[in-house]
Amino acid sequence: MESILVTGASGFIGSFIVEEALARGMEVWAAVRKSSSRTYLTDSRIHFIELPLSNPGGILRENLKGHCFDYVVHAAGVTKCLHASDFHRINSLGTEYLVEALMDTCPSLKRFVYLSSLSIFGPIREQQPYTDIKDSDTPQPNTFYGRSKLHTEQFLDGLAAKGKAFPYVVLRPTGVYGPREHDYFIMAKSISQHIDFAAGYKQQDITFVYVTDVVQAVFLALEKGRIGGKYFLTDGEVYQSRTFSDLLQKELGNPWLLRVKAPIWLLRVATFCGEHWGRMTGKVTALNNDKYHIMRQRNWRCDIQPARDELGYVPQVNLEEGVRRSVAWYKENKWL
């Protein structure tokens, strides 16, 4: 039986990866924190291991002793933080500590799949008509989250230059949505309360990928991923900024809506206030500086042909179907 370690297993994407690994008959190890919810990790076949990436010290390496996995999927990380330095400490340094510990404790590792992000590229190719972001483009991340992900990719790329062989594959999904996800859910909740907010008047090309398509790509990468390969992930389509809210409105029974389209400067004011309010209260908020840069970006197109050609990736869920499934789950689980 092949074994797999999933970091971030209690999170949105990680919990779906765990479910798929169990369905494939794998021996599944879920890396969690003591404080992590195990709401979606109730299967008795799951083995748990504590890997404190945010403050590893010697505990990370000690807890990995005696364990060697066939595969590791690194889905752990933070998307929102009170302090910018936390992105680097958790997303970048935490990954470095994990990789270094795995190289010492698990020399027979077959594949390490790292979940990065399209955000590492930032606002590029923003001259209309927009064209696909490609792997050959130079990343220009304008968020702390994107910079932390790029730093990790550069660390992985640098291992070979240091003579350290490590079988990593990088996936760069665009906005991932689906059941259990909270950020896109905020939009669904807002529409159910009759408000649709958008920022900016310039055309925005948006891409999405449903969570199970990310999971599909993860297992294809474990099987076929080229070592050192990097693959963008979307559902293969490009949408306009209002498409997502229109589909949510439809699945929510077409509630009446007050549509608010604000200038970018007003969004900047709101996120500036939100950022400082979060620091004052000690609570992470969705209205932060990173959110401003993400919403300001106009071009989220990217080239998924390498994922199709090299991995055999075929997106299964388009936005209309994905929104239908997500809203049905929100209702069934009483989120809405």
Coordinates of C-alpha atoms in Angstrom, one line a residue:
M1 CA 0.0 0.0 0.0
E2 CA 1.4 3.4 -1.0
S3 CA 1.6 6.1 1.6
I4 CA 0.9 9.8 1.3
L5 CA 1.3 12.7 3.7
V6 CA -1.0 15.6 3.2
T7 CA -0.1 18.9 5.0
G8 CA -2.9 21.3 5.6
A9 CA -5.2 18.3 5.7
S10 CA -7.8 20.0 7.8
G11 CA -8.2 22.8 5.3
F12 CA -10.4 23.3 2.3
I13 CA -8.3 21.8 -0.4
G14 CA -6.3 19.4 1.9
S15 CA -9.5 17.7 3.2
F16 CA -10.5 16.9 -0.4
I17 CA -7.1 15.5 -1.1
V18 CA -7.3 13.2 1.9
E19 CA -10.7 11.9 0.8
E20 CA -9.4 11.1 -2.7
A21 CA -6.3 9.4 -1.3
L22 CA -8.5 7.2 0.9
A23 CA -10.7 6.4 -2.1
R24 CA -7.6 5.2 -3.9
G25 CA -6.7 2.8 -1.0
M26 CA -3.6 4.7 0.1
E27 CA -2.2 4.9 3.6
V28 CA -3.1 8.4 4.5
W29 CA -1.2 10.6 7.0
A30 CA -2.8 14.0 7.8
A31 CA -0.5 16.7 9.1
V32 CA -2.5 18.9 11.4
R33 CA -1.9 21.4 14.3
K34 CA -3.2 20.7 17.8
S35 CA -5.8 23.4 17.3
S36 CA -6.9 22.2 13.8
S37 CA -10.5 21.3 13.3
R38 CA -11.0 17.7 12.3
T39 CA -14.6 18.2 11.0
Y40 CA -13.7 16.8 7.6
L41 CA -11.2 14.2 8.8
T42 CA -13.4 11.7 10.6
D43 CA -12.5 8.5 8.7
S44 CA -10.9 6.0 11.0
R45 CA -8.3 5.1 8.4
I46 CA -6.6 8.5 8.7
H47 CA -3.3 8.6 10.6
F48 CA -2.5 12.0 12.2
I49 CA 0.9 13.6 12.7
E50 CA 1.7 17.0 14.1
L51 CA 4.0 19.1 11.9
P52 CA 4.2 22.7 13.3
L53 CA 5.3 24.5 10.2
S54 CA 4.7 28.0 11.7
N55 CA 7.2 27.4 14.5
P56 CA 9.0 24.2 13.7
G57 CA 12.1 24.3 15.7
G58 CA 13.3 20.7 16.2
I59 CA 9.7 19.3 16.6
L60 CA 9.1 19.0 12.9
R61 CA 12.2 16.9 12.2
E62 CA 11.6 14.9 15.4
N63 CA 8.0 14.1 14.5
L64 CA 9.0 12.9 11.0
K65 CA 11.6 10.5 12.4
G66 CA 10.6 6.9 11.6
H67 CA 8.2 8.0 8.9
C68 CA 8.9 7.7 5.2
F69 CA 6.2 8.4 2.7
D70 CA 5.9 7.5 -1.0
Y71 CA 4.2 10.9 -1.7
V72 CA 3.8 14.3 0.0
V73 CA 1.3 16.9 -1.0
H74 CA 2.0 20.2 0.7
A75 CA -1.3 22.1 0.9
A76 CA -0.6 23.9 4.2
G77 CA -0.2 27.6 4.3
V78 CA -1.9 30.9 5.1
T79 CA -3.8 33.2 2.8
K80 CA -4.5 36.0 5.3
C81 CA -2.3 37.2 8.2
L82 CA -2.2 40.0 10.7
H83 CA 1.4 40.7 10.0
A84 CA 3.2 40.6 6.6
S85 CA 6.1 38.7 8.2
D86 CA 3.9 35.8 9.0
F87 CA 3.5 34.9 5.3
H88 CA 7.2 34.5 5.0
R89 CA 7.5 32.6 8.3
I90 CA 4.7 30.1 7.6
N91 CA 4.5 29.8 3.9
S92 CA 8.1 30.2 2.9
L93 CA 10.3 29.2 5.9
G94 CA 7.8 26.5 7.0
T95 CA 8.1 24.8 3.6
E96 CA 11.8 25.0 3.7
Y97 CA 12.0 23.3 7.1
L98 CA 9.6 20.6 5.9
V99 CA 11.6 19.9 2.7
E100 CA 14.9 19.8 4.5
A101 CA 13.4 17.4 7.1
L102 CA 12.0 15.2 4.4
M103 CA 15.3 15.0 2.6
D104 CA 16.9 13.8 5.8
T105 CA 14.2 11.4 6.9
C106 CA 12.6 10.2 3.7
P107 CA 15.2 9.6 0.9
S108 CA 12.9 7.3 -1.1
L109 CA 10.2 9.9 -1.6
K110 CA 8.8 9.6 -5.1
R111 CA 7.0 13.0 -5.5
F112 CA 6.5 16.2 -3.5
V113 CA 3.6 18.2 -4.9
Y114 CA 3.6 21.9 -3.8
L115 CA 0.4 23.9 -4.1
S116 CA 1.6 27.3 -5.2
S117 CA -0.6 30.0 -6.8
L118 CA -1.2 32.0 -9.9
S119 CA -0.8 35.0 -7.6
I120 CA 3.0 34.7 -7.8
F121 CA 2.8 36.5 -11.2
G122 CA 0.9 39.6 -10.1
P123 CA -0.6 42.1 -12.5
I124 CA 1.1 41.3 -15.8
R125 CA -0.2 41.2 -19.4
E126 CA -2.7 43.8 -18.4
Q127 CA -2.8 45.6 -21.8
Q128 CA -6.1 44.9 -23.5
P129 CA -6.9 42.5 -25.1
Y130 CA -5.5 40.4 -22.3
T131 CA -3.4 37.3 -23.1
D132 CA -2.6 34.2 -21.1
I133 CA 0.1 34.4 -18.4
K134 CA 2.8 31.8 -19.2
D135 CA 5.4 30.0 -17.3
S136 CA 8.1 31.9 -19.3
D137 CA 6.8 35.3 -17.9
T138 CA 8.7 37.0 -15.1
P139 CA 6.7 36.9 -11.8
Q140 CA 5.9 40.3 -10.4
P141 CA 3.9 39.5 -7.2
N142 CA 2.2 42.5 -5.6
T143 CA 0.8 40.7 -2.5
F144 CA 2.6 39.3 0.5
Y145 CA 0.9 36.0 -0.1
G146 CA 2.2 35.9 -3.7
R147 CA 5.7 36.8 -2.7
S148 CA 5.8 34.0 -0.1
K149 CA 4.7 31.5 -2.7
L150 CA 7.2 32.7 -5.2
H151 CA 10.0 32.6 -2.6
T152 CA 9.1 28.9 -1.9
E153 CA 9.2 28.1 -5.7
Q154 CA 12.6 29.7 -5.9
F155 CA 13.8 27.7 -2.9
L156 CA 12.7 24.5 -4.6
D157 CA 14.3 25.5 -7.9
G158 CA 17.6 26.2 -6.0
L159 CA 17.9 22.8 -4.5
A160 CA 19.3 21.3 -7.7
A161 CA 21.8 24.1 -8.0
K162 CA 23.0 23.1 -4.6
G163 CA 23.4 19.5 -5.7
K164 CA 20.3 18.4 -3.7
A165 CA 18.0 16.1 -5.6
F166 CA 14.4 16.5 -4.6
P167 CA 11.4 15.2 -6.6
Y168 CA 9.1 18.3 -6.5
V169 CA 6.3 19.3 -8.8
V170 CA 4.5 22.7 -8.5
L171 CA 0.8 23.4 -9.2
R172 CA -0.3 27.0 -9.6
P173 CA -4.1 27.1 -9.3
T174 CA -6.1 30.2 -9.9
G175 CA -9.0 31.0 -7.5
V176 CA -10.1 27.7 -6.0
Y177 CA -13.8 27.5 -4.9
G178 CA -16.2 24.8 -3.8
P179 CA -17.8 23.3 -0.7
R180 CA -16.0 24.1 2.6
E181 CA -14.3 27.3 1.2
H182 CA -14.9 30.5 3.1
D183 CA -13.7 33.4 0.9
Y184 CA -16.0 32.9 -2.1
F185 CA -18.7 31.9 0.3
I186 CA -18.6 35.5 1.6
M187 CA -19.8 36.6 -1.8
A188 CA -22.6 34.1 -1.8
K189 CA -23.7 35.3 1.7
S190 CA -23.6 38.9 0.5
I191 CA -25.8 38.1 -2.5
S192 CA -28.3 36.2 -0.3
Q193 CA -28.5 39.5 1.7
H194 CA -29.2 41.4 -1.5
I195 CA -25.9 43.1 -2.1
D196 CA -23.4 42.5 -4.9
F197 CA -20.2 44.5 -4.6
A198 CA -17.6 44.9 -7.3
A199 CA -14.6 47.2 -7.6
G200 CA -13.1 48.9 -10.7
Y201 CA -14.6 49.9 -14.0
K202 CA -12.0 48.4 -16.4
Q203 CA -12.7 45.0 -17.9
Q204 CA -11.6 42.1 -15.7
D205 CA -10.9 38.6 -17.0
I206 CA -11.2 36.1 -14.2
T207 CA -10.5 32.4 -14.0
F208 CA -11.7 29.8 -11.5
V209 CA -11.0 26.1 -10.7
Y210 CA -13.3 23.9 -8.8
V211 CA -11.7 22.1 -5.9
T212 CA -12.1 18.5 -7.3
D213 CA -10.3 19.6 -10.4
V214 CA -7.4 20.7 -8.3
V215 CA -7.4 17.3 -6.6
Q216 CA -7.5 15.6 -10.0
A217 CA -4.3 17.6 -10.9
V218 CA -2.6 16.7 -7.6
F219 CA -2.9 13.0 -8.2
L220 CA -1.9 13.4 -11.9
A221 CA 1.2 15.3 -10.7
L222 CA 2.1 12.6 -8.3
E223 CA 1.9 10.0 -11.1
K224 CA 3.2 11.9 -14.1
G225 CA 4.5 15.3 -13.0
R226 CA 7.9 16.2 -14.4
I227 CA 10.3 16.9 -11.6
G228 CA 10.7 20.6 -11.4
G229 CA 7.6 21.1 -13.6
K230 CA 5.2 23.9 -12.9
Y231 CA 1.6 23.8 -14.0
F232 CA -1.2 26.4 -14.1
L233 CA -4.7 25.2 -13.2
T234 CA -8.1 26.7 -14.2
D235 CA -11.3 25.1 -15.5
G236 CA -10.2 26.1 -19.0
E237 CA -12.5 29.0 -19.4
V238 CA -12.3 32.8 -18.9
Y239 CA -15.1 34.7 -17.3
Q240 CA -16.1 38.3 -16.8
S241 CA -16.2 39.9 -13.4
R242 CA -20.0 39.7 -13.1
T243 CA -20.4 36.1 -14.2
F244 CA -19.8 34.6 -10.8
S245 CA -22.3 36.8 -9.0
D246 CA -24.9 36.2 -11.7
L247 CA -24.6 32.4 -11.2
L248 CA -24.8 32.7 -7.5
Q249 CA -27.9 34.9 -7.8
K250 CA -29.5 32.2 -10.0
E251 CA -28.7 29.3 -7.7
L252 CA -29.9 31.4 -4.7
G253 CA -33.4 31.7 -6.3
N254 CA -32.8 35.1 -8.0
P255 CA -33.1 37.4 -4.9
W256 CA -33.3 41.1 -5.7
L257 CA -29.9 42.8 -5.7
L258 CA -28.4 46.2 -5.0
R259 CA -25.4 46.1 -7.3
V260 CA -22.6 48.4 -6.0
K261 CA -19.7 49.0 -8.4
A262 CA -17.1 51.2 -6.6
P263 CA -14.0 52.9 -7.9
I264 CA -10.7 51.2 -7.0
W265 CA -9.7 54.1 -4.8
L266 CA -12.7 53.5 -2.5
L267 CA -11.7 49.8 -2.3
R268 CA -8.3 51.0 -1.3
V269 CA -9.7 53.1 1.6
A270 CA -11.8 50.2 2.8
T271 CA -9.0 47.7 2.8
F272 CA -6.6 50.2 4.4
C273 CA -9.1 50.6 7.3
G274 CA -9.7 46.9 7.4
E275 CA -6.0 46.1 7.7
H276 CA -5.5 48.5 10.6
W277 CA -8.7 47.4 12.3
G278 CA -7.5 43.8 12.2
R279 CA -4.2 44.8 13.8
M280 CA -6.0 46.7 16.5
T281 CA -8.4 43.9 17.3
G282 CA -6.0 41.0 16.7
K283 CA -8.5 39.5 14.2
V284 CA -7.6 38.6 10.6
T285 CA -10.0 40.2 8.2
A286 CA -10.8 39.6 4.5
L287 CA -10.5 43.4 3.9
N288 CA -6.7 43.7 3.8
N289 CA -4.0 45.1 1.6
D290 CA -3.5 41.8 -0.2
K291 CA -7.3 41.8 -1.0
Y292 CA -7.0 45.2 -2.6
H293 CA -4.2 44.1 -4.9
I294 CA -6.1 40.9 -5.8
M295 CA -9.3 42.7 -6.7
R296 CA -7.4 45.5 -8.5
Q297 CA -5.7 43.0 -10.8
R298 CA -7.5 42.8 -14.2
N299 CA -6.0 39.8 -15.9
W300 CA -6.2 36.3 -14.4
R301 CA -5.9 34.4 -17.6
C302 CA -3.2 31.7 -17.7
D303 CA -2.0 28.9 -20.0
I304 CA -3.0 25.4 -18.8
Q305 CA -1.9 23.6 -21.9
P306 CA 1.3 22.2 -20.3
A307 CA -1.0 20.6 -17.6
R308 CA -3.1 19.1 -20.3
D309 CA -0.2 17.9 -22.3
E310 CA 2.1 16.6 -19.6
L311 CA -0.3 15.6 -16.9
G312 CA -3.3 14.6 -18.9
Y313 CA -5.3 17.2 -16.9
V314 CA -8.9 17.6 -18.2
P315 CA -11.1 20.0 -16.2
Q316 CA -14.4 18.4 -15.3
V317 CA -16.4 21.2 -13.6
N318 CA -17.1 24.5 -15.2
L319 CA -18.2 27.6 -13.2
E320 CA -22.0 27.1 -13.7
E321 CA -21.8 23.5 -12.4
G322 CA -19.3 24.4 -9.7
V323 CA -21.5 27.2 -8.3
R324 CA -24.5 24.9 -8.4
R325 CA -22.7 22.3 -6.3
S326 CA -21.3 24.9 -3.9
V327 CA -24.6 26.6 -3.2
A328 CA -26.3 23.2 -2.7
W329 CA -23.6 22.3 -0.1
Y330 CA -23.9 25.7 1.6
K331 CA -27.7 25.1 2.0
E332 CA -27.4 21.5 3.0
N333 CA -24.8 22.4 5.7
K334 CA -26.8 25.4 6.8
W335 CA -24.1 28.0 5.9
L336 CA -26.9 29.8 4.0

